[in-house]
XYZ file of C-alpha atoms in Angstrom:
513
model
C -0.032 0.023 0.027
C 2.699 2.479 1.026
C 6.234 1.752 -0.146
C 8.730 4.071 1.539
C 11.646 2.604 -0.476
C 10.493 4.631 -3.500
C 11.761 8.218 -3.691
C 8.874 10.580 -2.898
C 7.692 13.340 -5.183
C 7.282 16.607 -3.253
C 5.232 18.107 -6.089
C 2.909 15.113 -6.186
C 2.558 15.172 -2.380
C 1.640 18.879 -2.309
C -0.688 18.517 -5.275
C -2.501 15.583 -3.606
C -2.730 17.579 -0.401
C -4.164 20.628 -2.132
C -6.556 18.716 -4.394
C -7.950 16.523 -1.613
C -8.004 19.542 0.582
C -10.146 21.324 -2.036
C -12.575 18.424 -1.958
C -12.523 18.597 1.870
C -13.329 22.276 1.733
C -16.119 21.486 -0.647
C -17.578 19.151 1.986
C -17.289 22.032 4.507
C -18.960 24.395 2.067
C -21.893 22.008 1.612
C -22.001 21.578 5.345
C -22.138 25.339 5.890
C -24.814 25.915 3.252
C -26.967 23.060 4.511
C -26.400 22.897 8.283
C -26.893 26.587 9.171
C -30.379 27.047 7.673
C -31.303 23.472 8.686
C -30.365 24.235 12.293
C -32.370 27.450 12.296
C -35.394 25.499 11.209
C -34.958 22.418 13.413
C -33.228 23.856 16.527
C -34.156 27.562 16.385
C -32.055 30.685 15.901
C -31.677 31.321 19.629
C -30.465 27.851 20.714
C -28.263 27.575 17.638
C -26.778 30.948 18.410
C -25.949 29.679 21.921
C -24.354 26.584 20.350
C -22.145 28.782 18.120
C -21.027 30.817 21.164
C -20.401 27.654 23.186
C -18.127 26.486 20.391
C -15.963 29.500 21.110
C -15.839 28.482 24.796
C -14.986 24.903 23.784
C -11.900 26.266 22.060
C -10.600 27.128 25.553
C -10.022 23.397 25.970
C -7.019 24.032 23.700
C -5.189 24.827 26.910
C -4.694 21.083 27.076
C -3.329 20.776 23.537
C 0.448 20.963 23.827
C 0.833 21.575 20.082
C 3.525 18.939 19.658
C 2.222 17.735 16.258
C 3.960 20.570 14.401
C 7.379 19.770 15.898
C 6.820 16.010 15.212
C 6.044 16.622 11.547
C 8.983 19.010 11.052
C 11.480 16.675 12.666
C 10.122 13.588 10.854
C 10.229 15.417 7.482
C 13.788 16.561 8.199
C 14.919 13.033 9.056
C 13.179 11.516 6.022
C 14.764 14.203 3.797
C 18.133 12.760 4.986
C 16.818 9.226 4.160
C 16.829 8.307 7.841
C 13.483 6.572 8.262
C 14.378 5.072 11.643
C 14.895 8.571 13.093
C 11.600 9.752 11.634
C 9.848 6.788 13.297
C 11.538 7.541 16.614
C 10.307 11.137 16.514
C 6.816 9.962 15.680
C 6.618 7.491 18.559
C 7.819 10.070 21.065
C 5.236 12.500 19.596
C 2.462 9.957 20.172
C 3.364 9.827 23.891
C 3.165 13.629 24.188
C -0.123 13.740 22.238
C -1.644 11.051 24.501
C -0.784 13.080 27.557
C -2.397 16.079 25.965
C -5.603 14.088 25.289
C -5.792 12.972 28.959
C -5.486 16.504 30.256
C -8.151 17.698 27.820
C -10.585 15.082 29.011
C -9.985 16.091 32.614
C -10.985 19.692 31.810
C -14.037 18.765 29.744
C -16.704 18.327 32.435
C -16.000 21.598 34.350
C -16.048 23.602 31.086
C -19.315 21.972 29.976
C -20.967 22.740 33.313
C -19.720 26.349 33.409
C -20.501 27.488 29.855
C -24.359 27.480 29.576
C -25.166 29.611 32.624
C -22.262 31.894 31.825
C -23.731 32.590 28.381
C -27.227 33.091 29.849
C -28.827 29.840 28.611
C -31.587 28.403 30.737
C -33.680 25.257 31.072
C -33.631 22.660 28.353
C -31.342 24.724 26.184
C -28.712 24.810 28.894
C -29.003 21.045 29.415
C -28.678 20.384 25.695
C -25.625 22.671 25.452
C -23.947 21.022 28.403
C -24.391 17.427 27.133
C -23.506 18.439 23.582
C -20.267 20.039 24.720
C -19.248 16.788 26.545
C -19.820 14.744 23.399
C -18.007 17.171 21.106
C -15.246 17.549 23.669
C -14.546 13.838 23.519
C -13.916 14.337 19.795
C -11.670 17.298 20.556
C -9.585 15.118 22.903
C -8.747 12.875 19.925
C -7.436 15.845 17.944
C -3.831 15.832 19.246
C -3.447 12.118 18.394
C -5.009 12.617 14.971
C -2.788 15.598 14.229
C 0.324 13.632 15.159
C -0.568 10.565 13.069
C -1.596 12.735 10.034
C 1.552 14.844 10.371
C 3.791 11.784 10.319
C 2.209 10.463 7.159
C 2.487 13.915 5.513
C 6.138 14.253 6.658
C 6.894 11.098 4.620
C 5.318 12.855 1.608
C 2.359 10.432 1.487
C -0.208 13.251 1.793
C -2.804 11.537 -0.343
C -3.434 8.918 2.338
C -3.692 11.379 5.226
C -5.906 13.832 3.404
C -8.007 10.987 1.994
C -8.721 9.912 5.570
C -9.807 13.445 6.520
C -11.999 13.711 3.436
C -13.753 10.378 4.095
C -14.357 11.205 7.744
C -15.774 14.663 6.862
C -18.144 13.228 4.260
C -19.494 10.504 6.582
C -19.877 13.040 9.396
C -21.827 15.446 7.119
C -24.285 12.758 6.082
C -24.786 11.649 9.659
C -25.267 15.250 10.931
C -27.920 16.017 8.348
C -29.740 12.787 9.143
C -29.606 13.402 12.888
C -30.952 16.928 12.520
C -33.825 15.772 10.338
C -34.506 12.946 12.874
C -34.938 15.575 15.621
C -31.685 15.023 17.572
C -31.170 18.758 17.842
C -27.878 19.966 19.351
C -26.965 16.358 20.142
C -26.835 15.588 16.400
C -24.279 18.306 15.831
C -22.177 17.056 18.750
C -22.244 13.359 17.716
C -21.363 14.384 14.098
C -18.284 16.209 15.388
C -17.212 13.172 17.432
C -17.792 10.801 14.566
C -15.622 12.807 12.182
C -12.658 12.943 14.535
C -12.922 9.280 15.477
C -13.015 8.088 11.865
C -10.058 10.371 10.858
C -8.011 9.120 13.806
C -8.638 5.470 12.998
C -7.613 5.823 9.393
C -4.577 8.031 10.011
C -3.290 5.691 12.798
C -3.555 2.778 10.373
C -1.603 4.588 7.678
C 1.015 5.788 10.201
C 1.465 2.224 11.492
C 2.012 0.893 7.941
C 4.767 3.569 7.469
C 6.345 3.079 10.853
C 6.715 -0.722 10.474
C 8.878 -0.229 7.386
C 11.796 1.062 9.487
C 14.446 -1.665 9.929
C 15.195 -1.136 13.625
C 12.777 -1.039 16.533
C 11.883 2.247 18.224
C 14.824 3.823 20.102
C 13.415 5.636 23.140
C 15.628 8.630 23.703
C 16.009 11.100 26.505
C 17.460 13.581 23.970
C 14.262 13.547 21.889
C 12.093 13.917 24.981
C 14.330 16.767 26.126
C 13.763 18.471 22.755
C 10.024 18.109 23.218
C 10.317 19.451 26.764
C 12.409 22.437 25.603
C 9.951 23.470 22.907
C 6.731 22.355 24.621
C 6.147 25.702 26.347
C 6.246 27.834 23.167
C 4.314 25.213 21.194
C 1.656 24.993 23.917
C 1.286 28.786 23.879
C 1.044 28.896 20.148
C -1.527 26.074 20.037
C -3.623 27.662 22.766
C -3.730 31.029 21.011
C -4.319 29.439 17.665
C -7.447 27.697 18.972
C -8.764 30.580 21.098
C -8.383 33.617 18.875
C -10.458 32.389 15.866
C -13.385 31.574 18.172
C -13.075 34.708 20.325
C -15.280 36.989 18.164
C -18.416 34.880 18.833
C -17.737 34.893 22.574
C -16.998 38.598 22.663
C -20.173 39.461 20.703
C -22.316 37.162 22.842
C -21.053 38.691 26.115
C -20.876 42.295 24.905
C -24.457 42.332 23.581
C -26.129 40.116 26.193
C -28.383 37.082 25.905
C -31.080 39.030 23.947
C -28.868 40.378 21.122
C -25.818 38.224 21.483
C -27.046 35.062 19.773
C -28.415 37.014 16.819
C -25.089 38.950 16.471
C -23.159 35.674 16.592
C -25.389 34.258 13.911
C -24.977 37.339 11.691
C -21.216 37.405 12.157
C -21.009 33.691 11.210
C -23.180 34.155 8.127
C -21.347 37.253 6.871
C -17.866 35.875 7.415
C -18.536 32.227 6.433
C -17.496 32.573 2.765
C -14.157 34.257 3.569
C -13.608 31.871 6.508
C -14.013 28.844 4.236
C -11.728 30.377 1.574
C -9.166 31.250 4.255
C -9.409 27.764 5.719
C -8.645 26.271 2.349
C -5.743 28.653 1.784
C -4.296 27.908 5.238
C -4.688 24.243 4.473
C -2.831 24.617 1.191
C -0.107 26.577 3.004
C 0.266 23.930 5.672
C 0.540 21.280 2.937
C 3.827 22.848 1.830
C 5.364 22.709 5.332
C 6.779 19.190 5.238
C 7.629 19.570 1.563
C 9.698 22.686 2.242
C 11.553 20.956 5.097
C 12.195 17.907 2.902
C 13.366 20.234 0.097
C 15.819 22.096 2.236
C 17.259 18.881 3.723
C 17.435 17.063 0.369
C 21.023 17.290 -0.992
C 19.825 16.805 -4.544
C 17.858 20.111 -4.316
C 20.781 22.223 -2.987
C 20.869 25.762 -4.450
C 17.297 25.818 -5.713
C 15.231 25.823 -2.485
C 15.252 29.597 -2.002
C 14.083 30.386 -5.529
C 11.316 27.766 -5.359
C 9.958 29.040 -2.110
C 9.956 32.651 -3.390
C 7.870 31.390 -6.323
C 5.475 29.755 -3.861
C 5.198 33.017 -1.999
C 4.226 34.966 -5.111
C 1.562 32.343 -5.935
C 0.124 32.557 -2.399
C -0.092 36.335 -2.441
C -1.618 36.385 -5.933
C -4.376 33.955 -4.848
C -5.088 36.147 -1.805
C -5.570 39.257 -3.901
C -8.032 37.652 -6.292
C -9.949 35.681 -3.677
C -10.680 38.499 -1.274
C -11.856 40.702 -4.131
C -14.470 38.085 -5.038
C -15.574 37.941 -1.387
C -16.191 41.670 -1.341
C -17.986 41.511 -4.649
C -20.457 38.740 -3.915
C -20.863 38.340 -0.140
C -23.927 40.639 0.255
C -25.885 38.887 -2.460
C -24.830 35.485 -1.154
C -25.895 36.176 2.447
C -29.190 37.761 1.313
C -30.080 34.657 -0.781
C -28.729 32.126 1.711
C -29.964 33.330 5.114
C -31.658 36.716 4.668
C -30.840 40.431 4.711
C -30.935 40.609 8.530
C -27.884 38.342 8.722
C -25.675 40.687 6.674
C -23.416 42.985 8.734
C -22.763 45.611 6.008
C -20.353 46.184 3.152
C -17.949 48.180 5.345
C -17.610 45.173 7.644
C -17.060 42.899 4.567
C -14.302 45.171 3.279
C -12.534 45.209 6.667
C -12.933 41.398 7.054
C -11.374 40.878 3.569
C -8.336 42.966 4.308
C -7.966 41.240 7.700
C -8.029 37.879 5.856
C -5.205 39.116 3.556
C -3.099 40.007 6.561
C -3.875 36.760 8.298
C -2.888 34.521 5.360
C 0.296 36.442 4.673
C 1.271 36.191 8.355
C 0.486 32.487 8.385
C 2.631 31.896 5.271
C 5.627 33.634 6.915
C 5.186 31.642 10.122
C 4.916 28.446 8.034
C 8.286 29.288 6.461
C 9.846 29.815 9.888
C 8.598 26.478 11.201
C 9.623 24.639 8.000
C 13.150 25.982 8.271
C 13.559 24.644 11.800
C 12.770 27.856 13.713
C 10.059 25.925 15.601
C 10.414 27.383 19.106
C 10.959 30.993 18.125
C 8.107 30.947 15.652
C 5.786 29.423 18.250
C 6.733 32.175 20.754
C 5.962 34.825 18.145
C 2.611 33.145 17.273
C 1.606 33.127 20.968
C 2.531 36.780 21.530
C 0.830 37.892 18.335
C -2.329 35.990 19.219
C -2.536 37.548 22.702
C -2.016 40.989 21.201
C -4.749 40.378 18.648
C -7.224 39.048 21.231
C -6.633 42.060 23.496
C -7.011 44.461 20.591
C -10.225 42.695 19.512
C -11.872 43.122 22.879
C -10.932 46.801 23.005
C -12.119 47.219 19.390
C -15.516 45.778 19.985
C -15.949 47.923 23.102
C -15.021 51.098 21.214
C -16.180 50.458 17.610
C -18.684 47.578 17.786
C -18.441 44.458 15.572
C -16.327 46.162 12.925
C -13.605 46.582 15.551
C -12.857 42.847 15.196
C -11.356 42.978 11.709
C -9.915 46.518 12.056
C -7.816 45.717 15.100
C -6.787 42.418 13.508
C -5.401 44.224 10.503
C -3.164 46.476 12.583
C -1.762 43.696 14.776
C -1.204 41.190 11.968
C 0.505 43.699 9.622
C 2.900 44.700 12.398
C 3.549 41.015 13.209
C 4.245 40.171 9.535
C 6.863 42.964 9.375
C 8.601 41.562 12.434
C 8.720 37.932 11.325
C 9.790 38.825 7.799
C 12.826 40.599 9.235
C 13.610 37.496 11.307
C 13.357 35.303 8.254
C 15.611 37.634 6.243
C 18.277 37.288 9.040
C 18.222 33.496 8.738
C 21.680 32.748 7.442
C 20.636 29.772 5.274
C 17.446 31.099 3.791
C 17.117 34.793 2.848
C 13.524 35.631 1.899
C 13.857 39.199 0.638
C 12.023 39.883 -2.563
C 8.829 37.937 -1.874
C 6.750 40.993 -2.768
C 4.479 40.781 0.249
C 3.861 44.523 0.480
C 3.142 44.920 -3.174
C 0.513 42.191 -3.040
C -1.001 43.645 0.102
C -1.502 46.957 -1.601
C -3.019 45.266 -4.685
C -5.365 43.306 -2.457
C -6.544 46.370 -0.602
C -7.269 48.225 -3.828
C -9.056 45.160 -5.274
C -11.208 44.837 -2.185
C -12.089 48.503 -2.327
C -13.119 48.387 -5.960
C -15.078 45.175 -5.470
C -16.904 46.694 -2.503
C -18.064 49.570 -4.664
C -19.055 47.235 -7.476
C -21.006 44.961 -5.118
C -24.125 47.152 -5.501
C -24.478 45.944 -9.138
C -24.467 42.251 -8.235
C -28.007 40.829 -8.627
C -29.624 39.523 -5.451
C -32.954 38.263 -6.800
C -31.959 34.661 -7.497
C -28.998 32.274 -7.378
C -28.631 32.011 -11.194
C -28.133 35.750 -11.853
C -25.891 36.058 -8.813
C -23.732 33.111 -9.958
C -23.452 34.551 -13.478
C -22.281 37.906 -12.188
C -19.832 36.210 -9.871
C -18.410 34.128 -12.753
C -17.639 37.294 -14.700
C -16.071 38.788 -11.612
C -13.952 35.692 -11.144
C -12.631 35.886 -14.696
C -11.740 39.531 -14.185
C -9.989 38.754 -10.907
C -8.030 35.869 -12.575
C -6.875 38.168 -15.419
C -5.798 40.818 -12.879
C -3.807 38.232 -10.913
C -2.021 36.952 -14.061
C -1.278 40.509 -15.220
C 0.273 41.401 -11.872
C 2.489 38.377 -11.145
C 5.613 37.936 -13.258
C 6.336 34.613 -11.505
C 2.898 33.153 -12.438
C 3.142 34.472 -15.987
C 6.625 32.883 -16.295
C 5.389 29.586 -14.945
C 2.455 29.498 -17.402
C 4.666 30.460 -20.367
C 7.244 27.811 -19.416
C 4.590 25.131 -19.024
C 3.006 26.149 -22.387
C 6.372 25.989 -24.103
C 6.976 22.456 -22.779
C 3.564 21.280 -24.024
C 4.180 22.749 -27.486
C 7.553 20.924 -27.690
C 5.933 17.659 -26.728
C 3.174 18.187 -29.310
C 5.715 18.877 -31.986
C 7.776 15.891 -31.061
C 4.709 13.656 -31.459
């Protein structure tokens, strides 16, 4: 099934990761389009709003996630790049021990959090009881996450991404079907919780199987090492802080809105925020997924002696492609989000075009920052990058709370823009100082300016997008997508060069035939 004696293809691994990730995001898109209106009809807007807010509280359980999976994947990919499969297996087995400890701590925190959350949010009666039991069920699935991340990371580190992402895709599809059935059957909030647990349990089972197949191909047995555990211990603090912040900050807006506006307006505001930002959140999720798919490949590339001298140029080309995709994607979000939300949920769930513009620019800053942090981790700067991520997350959370208090909901994206742009400037300087991998010339600021201009123009043009039916809206968005694609191609010399080079190769092959 998996033969590690064959030399891996980094391009094939990244392509499989991205393509399967696209299918996975398609499942999430279908889930978002179907589950939200279905929950409003079967559960009610109020209880579902409380469930969304409780999901933000559940993210606080990330305090038990030590975040060791990233270090495990980086070290395994580095060892495999040196053709040392035994060392990769040793790092993986030590990572499993750390992940298991993380899962145990998370389970210990689950019951107190589930009992505290409903009354703190203002839920009462049967709604509070359903929230509490649902959080326990979903929390059991969250406890499996560190183990699943470790197993999936090990398979991806060995450049067998298709197996790991195939497991995630299959689990998500089964979970979606089950969740829809359970909601239609009247399970209510429990259906959402059991669907979440089912997805994580299936993904874990498949990824553990693939990881075991890979690990057994190492010639020697596992070598338990104090040095490896000491490395985990040395970096566990920064990794834990980064993991905690990475789980808390994305969920914080729903909690801040629910508490700032009270039990009467809070659930409705959480629902409107979710509906307005869902398209850009899904697009950002896919982009982040594509970025993370390159992490082990970059590490393998840098460690591979056959690729010496070309790694820097290749990664700079990746950077240009990432920034180009950002500029085009956020422009489409600004162009079509109002019509999409109006047709999908209703006009009352749209937070305004000014909020959409701010959210789009914040997404640009977030993706660029994540790409730079991904480079730092891939190049072995695991601990320092984790420390930076933790500090940046705390600063963003603090600014978000102040922004909502002073400016209302729009303060969430505006404060995020300021913090993330400053953070990107800092980490880019650190990467440029890295003696083995200068990153100057990635063009981050040029693409940021283009994205801001594109978002502004698209926001003004949004008033001309039809909102009467899905067909006219989709037709207008298709034309907008073609315009965005042409603008991206015209603005990126790297992408134009890649297309021209690929076209020239195809012409040569055709003439040879």
